[in-house]
Structures are given as structure tokens and as C-alpha cells.
Amino acid sequence: MIEDVLQGEDNLLLPSRPPKPREDGWTVLIDNGVPLRYFQDMIESGHKYVDLVKFGWGTSIVSDHIGAKIDWLRTHGIDYFFGGTLFEKFFIQGKVDAYKRYCHQYGCRYVELSNGTIDLSNQAKAELVHEFARDFLVLSEVGYKDQQKSINLSPVRWIEFMRQDLEAGATKVITEARESGTGGICRTNGEVRYGLIEEILDSGIEHSRIIFEAPNKTLQTYFIEKAGSQVNLANVAFTDVIGVETLRLGLRSDTFMLFENS
């Protein structure tokens, strides 16, 4: 790390990054089913910069190595959770209690609750947030996979739903963007819905309570520019761990000048 090389007058002036565990500045990786040894290598090399790992959608159901991956995360002090789509699959089949048992079986401290695919009102989701918060740290996702439904969800309603989930007991709320960056807070062409983000950031909700899904460099750079180096970012690819940290520190061209006058 840089502090091991540069000291005293040689030390670069960089944004402050508190050590883990931290309340904000989270980098949340998404595992879409990568091979075990690849998973282990990437966690080994970047664990200092990883706060949580999400096992995307229902990959944990079909993975042969989910237990080994979880053991590796525990060894490196990283929490984990299963994608909200898996919760939705359990919910639509009337098996919410089975989902709780599934999460307990794997020792999850965190759960993600969402309604991005199924017909579930935010009020009903908030009630589930309240229920799950008795046993877990809840990350509640707002927004829909279907782009038209998300476009039709006004900023006022986005913020209302975020507040509703936080008041119900969510630890943080996640803004939907999908793993492709083409849904929720993004248009189908990948362009961020700038007005929506401005209103969310100006809503009075603590930025530390919001996680923005940002699966590509364009989105990662945008959110760091708008909310600072301590913005919470999710759906980060395994290959982007170090890249995201350099964006946070102004060590990459995209954010190079961002913190020079701060």
C-alpha cells in the first residue's frame, strides 16, 4: 500500500479512506458465479478494499463452491449476502421463512430485499424489511428491473420508498441499476438518470445510508464526482476492485483533478 512506500514529505495528499469496518465508502462486489480459484485470488489481492460480496441473483443455488467461497470471505473479514432476486423467488412461492433459514444456514449477517421483478408493493416490502431486521442487517433495494416501470417511478416516489424502507429498519438502501447498468437509475442505453440522482442526493437522506449500483467505470466515476470518495458503490466486478479504489483516491485520469483543490 502507498503508506508503506511514501512517508513524510514524499507522501501524496489523497482523500481520507477510513479502515474497515466502515460506515460508508463501501465497495460491494458482485459474484456472478466466477470460478473458485479466481474468486480466491481476487479476494486475496483486494480484500482491504472490499466491504461486502453479493452472490448475484440465484447463483448461490447452483454454485458447487458457495461454502468454500464463504469460508474464504470469512477468513478475510468480508461479509456477504445473496441477491435480491433470490429473495423474490422464495417470496413468490410463499417460502419467506425458508429463505430466512437458507440465509441462516450460510451464516449471513446481511440480506437484500427487493421487488425489482415481482409484483410486490413497497409498503409490503417495507413490512418484510421490518420483519427481517429482527434477525439480519437489511439492505433494501429500490427500483425495478423493467426499465419502463423505473422510468415511470418519479423521483418523489423513489425518495418516498427509500425513506419508507429506512424507517422500517433497513441498514442501507440500494438504488437499482442491474449488473449491466441498464435498468433502474440508468436508461436502457446505460445513461444515468441525472435528475433522479440529483434529487436523491439532495433529499436529506444521509449519503452513508445509500448504496448506488455502479457496475462500470462510467457510473463509478459519476457517483464519486457527485458524492465524493466515500460514496457507497455496489455491483462492482471482481476485476474492478483496485480500479475503483484508485478512482476514489484520484489516482486515475477520470478523477485525477477532483480532489486536488479540496
Coordinates of C-alpha atoms in Angstrom, one line a residue:
M1 CA 0.0 0.0 0.0
I2 CA 1.1 3.6 -0.6
E3 CA 1.8 4.4 3.0
D4 CA 4.4 1.6 3.1
V5 CA 6.3 3.4 0.3
L6 CA 5.8 7.1 0.6
Q7 CA 6.4 8.8 4.0
G8 CA 6.8 12.3 5.4
E9 CA 7.2 15.0 2.7
D10 CA 7.1 12.3 0.0
N11 CA 3.6 11.3 1.0
L12 CA 0.8 12.1 -1.5
L13 CA -2.2 14.1 -0.4
L14 CA -5.1 11.8 -1.0
P15 CA -8.7 11.6 0.2
S16 CA -9.1 10.0 3.6
R17 CA -10.3 6.4 3.4
P18 CA -11.2 5.0 6.9
P19 CA -10.2 1.4 7.6
K20 CA -12.7 -1.4 7.7
P21 CA -15.2 -2.0 9.1
R22 CA -16.6 1.4 8.0
E23 CA -20.0 3.0 7.8
D24 CA -19.5 4.5 4.3
G25 CA -17.2 4.3 1.3
W26 CA -18.3 0.7 0.8
T27 CA -17.2 -1.3 -2.3
V28 CA -19.7 -4.2 -2.8
L29 CA -18.6 -6.8 -5.3
I30 CA -20.9 -9.0 -7.3
D31 CA -20.1 -12.6 -7.8
N32 CA -21.9 -13.8 -10.9
G33 CA -20.5 -17.3 -10.5
V34 CA -16.8 -16.9 -11.1
P35 CA -14.5 -19.9 -10.6
L36 CA -13.4 -20.7 -7.1
R37 CA -9.7 -20.2 -7.5
Y38 CA -10.3 -16.9 -9.4
F39 CA -12.6 -15.8 -6.6
Q40 CA -9.9 -16.7 -4.0
D41 CA -7.1 -14.9 -5.9
M42 CA -9.1 -11.7 -6.4
I43 CA -10.2 -11.6 -2.7
E44 CA -6.7 -12.3 -1.6
S45 CA -5.3 -9.4 -3.6
G46 CA -8.0 -6.9 -3.0
H47 CA -9.6 -7.7 0.4
K48 CA -8.5 -4.5 2.0
Y49 CA -10.8 -2.6 -0.4
V50 CA -13.8 -4.9 -0.3
D51 CA -16.6 -4.4 2.2
L52 CA -19.2 -7.0 1.1
V53 CA -19.7 -9.5 -1.6
K54 CA -23.1 -10.2 -3.2
F55 CA -23.7 -13.6 -4.7
G56 CA -25.7 -12.3 -7.6
W57 CA -29.4 -13.2 -8.2
G58 CA -29.7 -17.0 -7.7
T59 CA -26.1 -18.1 -8.3
S60 CA -25.8 -19.5 -4.8
I61 CA -28.4 -22.1 -5.6
V62 CA -26.4 -23.6 -8.5
S63 CA -22.8 -23.0 -7.3
D64 CA -20.8 -26.0 -6.3
H65 CA -18.4 -23.8 -4.3
I66 CA -20.6 -21.4 -2.3
G67 CA -19.5 -22.8 1.0
A68 CA -15.8 -22.6 0.1
K69 CA -16.3 -19.0 -1.1
I70 CA -18.0 -18.0 2.1
D71 CA -15.2 -19.6 4.2
W72 CA -12.7 -17.6 2.2
L73 CA -14.6 -14.3 2.8
R74 CA -14.8 -15.0 6.5
T75 CA -11.0 -15.6 6.6
H76 CA -10.5 -12.2 5.1
G77 CA -13.1 -10.4 7.2
I78 CA -15.6 -9.7 4.4
D79 CA -19.4 -10.0 4.8
Y80 CA -21.7 -11.4 2.1
F81 CA -25.3 -11.7 1.1
F82 CA -27.5 -13.2 -1.6
G83 CA -29.0 -11.2 -4.4
G84 CA -32.5 -9.8 -4.0
T85 CA -33.8 -11.8 -7.0
L86 CA -33.3 -15.0 -5.0
F87 CA -35.4 -13.5 -2.2
E88 CA -38.1 -12.7 -4.7
K89 CA -38.1 -16.3 -6.0
F90 CA -38.7 -17.6 -2.4
F91 CA -41.3 -14.9 -1.8
I92 CA -43.4 -15.6 -4.9
Q93 CA -43.6 -19.2 -3.9
G94 CA -44.7 -18.4 -0.4
K95 CA -41.5 -19.5 1.2
V96 CA -40.2 -16.5 3.1
D97 CA -39.5 -18.5 6.2
A98 CA -37.5 -20.9 4.1
Y99 CA -35.4 -18.0 2.8
K100 CA -34.7 -17.0 6.3
R101 CA -33.5 -20.5 7.1
Y102 CA -31.4 -20.5 3.9
C103 CA -29.6 -17.3 4.9
H104 CA -29.1 -18.6 8.5
Q105 CA -27.8 -21.8 7.1
Y106 CA -24.9 -19.9 5.4
G107 CA -24.4 -17.6 8.4
C108 CA -25.5 -14.4 6.6
R109 CA -25.5 -11.3 8.7
Y110 CA -26.9 -9.3 5.7
V111 CA -29.9 -9.9 3.5
E112 CA -31.1 -8.0 0.4
L113 CA -34.8 -7.5 0.0
S114 CA -36.1 -6.2 -3.3
N115 CA -39.2 -6.0 -5.5
G116 CA -37.4 -5.4 -8.8
T117 CA -39.1 -8.3 -10.7
I118 CA -42.2 -9.4 -8.8
D119 CA -45.5 -7.6 -8.1
L120 CA -44.9 -6.5 -4.5
S121 CA -45.8 -3.0 -3.3
N122 CA -43.1 -1.0 -1.5
Q123 CA -45.4 -0.9 1.6
A124 CA -45.5 -4.7 1.7
K125 CA -41.7 -4.9 1.1
A126 CA -41.2 -2.4 4.0
E127 CA -43.2 -4.7 6.3
L128 CA -40.8 -7.5 5.3
V129 CA -37.9 -5.3 5.9
H130 CA -39.2 -4.7 9.5
E131 CA -39.6 -8.4 9.9
F132 CA -36.2 -9.4 8.6
A133 CA -34.5 -6.6 10.6
R134 CA -35.1 -8.6 13.7
D135 CA -32.5 -11.2 12.6
F136 CA -30.4 -9.5 9.9
L137 CA -28.9 -6.3 8.7
V138 CA -31.2 -5.5 5.8
L139 CA -30.1 -3.9 2.5
S140 CA -33.3 -2.9 0.8
E141 CA -33.3 -2.2 -2.9
V142 CA -35.5 0.4 -4.6
G143 CA -36.2 0.4 -8.3
Y144 CA -37.3 -2.1 -10.9
K145 CA -35.5 -4.3 -13.4
D146 CA -38.1 -3.3 -16.1
Q147 CA -36.8 0.0 -17.5
Q148 CA -40.3 1.4 -18.3
K149 CA -41.5 0.8 -14.7
S150 CA -38.4 2.5 -13.3
I151 CA -38.8 5.5 -15.7
N152 CA -42.5 5.8 -14.5
L153 CA -41.3 5.9 -10.9
S154 CA -40.9 9.6 -10.2
P155 CA -38.0 10.9 -8.1
V156 CA -40.5 11.8 -5.4
R157 CA -41.7 8.2 -5.2
W158 CA -38.1 6.9 -5.3
I159 CA -37.3 9.0 -2.3
E160 CA -40.5 8.1 -0.6
F161 CA -39.8 4.4 -1.0
M162 CA -36.2 4.8 0.2
R163 CA -37.4 6.6 3.4
Q164 CA -40.1 4.0 3.9
D165 CA -37.5 1.2 3.9
L166 CA -35.1 3.0 6.2
E167 CA -37.8 3.8 8.6
A168 CA -38.8 0.1 8.6
G169 CA -35.4 -0.9 9.7
A170 CA -33.2 -1.1 6.6
T171 CA -29.5 -0.5 7.3
K172 CA -29.0 0.9 3.9
V173 CA -31.0 1.3 0.7
I174 CA -29.7 0.3 -2.7
T175 CA -30.6 2.0 -5.9
E176 CA -31.3 -0.5 -8.7
A177 CA -29.1 -0.4 -11.8
R178 CA -28.8 -4.1 -12.6
E179 CA -25.4 -5.8 -13.1
S180 CA -25.5 -4.4 -16.6
G181 CA -26.1 -0.8 -15.7
T182 CA -29.1 -0.6 -18.0
G183 CA -32.0 -0.5 -15.5
G184 CA -33.4 1.4 -12.6
I185 CA -31.3 4.6 -12.2
C186 CA -30.0 4.1 -15.7
R187 CA -31.7 4.2 -19.1
T188 CA -31.5 1.3 -21.5
N189 CA -28.5 2.9 -23.2
G190 CA -26.6 3.0 -19.9
E191 CA -27.0 6.8 -19.4
V192 CA -27.6 7.7 -15.8
R193 CA -30.8 9.4 -14.9
Y194 CA -29.1 12.6 -13.8
G195 CA -32.1 14.4 -12.5
L196 CA -33.2 11.5 -10.4
I197 CA -29.7 11.2 -8.8
E198 CA -29.6 14.9 -8.0
E199 CA -32.9 14.7 -6.2
I200 CA -31.9 11.6 -4.2
L201 CA -28.6 13.3 -3.1
D202 CA -30.5 16.5 -2.2
S203 CA -33.3 14.6 -0.4
G204 CA -31.8 14.9 3.1
I205 CA -31.2 11.1 3.3
E206 CA -27.7 10.5 4.7
H207 CA -25.4 9.6 1.9
S208 CA -23.9 6.9 4.1
R209 CA -27.3 5.1 4.1
I210 CA -27.5 4.9 0.2
I211 CA -25.7 2.4 -2.0
F212 CA -25.5 3.1 -5.7
E213 CA -25.2 0.2 -8.0
A214 CA -22.3 1.1 -10.3
P215 CA -21.2 -1.9 -12.4
N216 CA -18.9 0.1 -14.8
K217 CA -16.3 2.8 -14.7
T218 CA -18.6 5.5 -16.1
L219 CA -21.1 5.1 -13.3
Q220 CA -18.4 4.7 -10.6
T221 CA -16.7 7.9 -11.8
Y222 CA -20.0 9.8 -11.9
F223 CA -21.0 8.8 -8.3
I224 CA -17.6 9.7 -6.9
E225 CA -17.7 13.0 -8.7
K226 CA -21.2 13.7 -7.3
A227 CA -21.0 12.3 -3.8
G228 CA -17.2 12.1 -3.0
S229 CA -14.7 9.4 -2.4
Q230 CA -16.8 7.9 0.4
V231 CA -19.8 7.1 -1.7
N232 CA -21.1 3.5 -1.4
L233 CA -20.8 1.5 -4.6
A234 CA -22.3 -1.9 -5.4
N235 CA -22.3 -4.4 -8.3
V236 CA -18.6 -3.8 -8.7
A237 CA -17.0 -6.5 -10.8
F238 CA -14.1 -8.6 -9.3
T239 CA -11.8 -7.1 -11.9
D240 CA -12.6 -3.6 -10.8
V241 CA -11.6 -3.7 -7.1
I242 CA -8.3 -1.9 -7.5
G243 CA -9.6 0.3 -10.2
V244 CA -12.4 1.6 -8.1
E245 CA -10.1 2.3 -5.2
T246 CA -7.8 4.4 -7.5
L247 CA -10.9 6.3 -8.7
R248 CA -11.8 7.1 -5.0
L249 CA -8.3 8.4 -4.4
G250 CA -7.9 10.5 -7.6
L251 CA -5.1 8.2 -8.9
R252 CA -6.8 7.6 -12.2
S253 CA -7.3 10.1 -15.0
D254 CA -11.1 10.1 -14.7
T255 CA -11.0 11.6 -11.1
F256 CA -7.4 12.9 -11.3
M257 CA -8.2 16.6 -10.6
L258 CA -11.3 16.0 -8.5
F259 CA -9.6 16.3 -5.1
E260 CA -6.6 18.5 -5.9
N261 CA -8.3 21.7 -4.6
S262 CA -10.1 20.1 -1.7

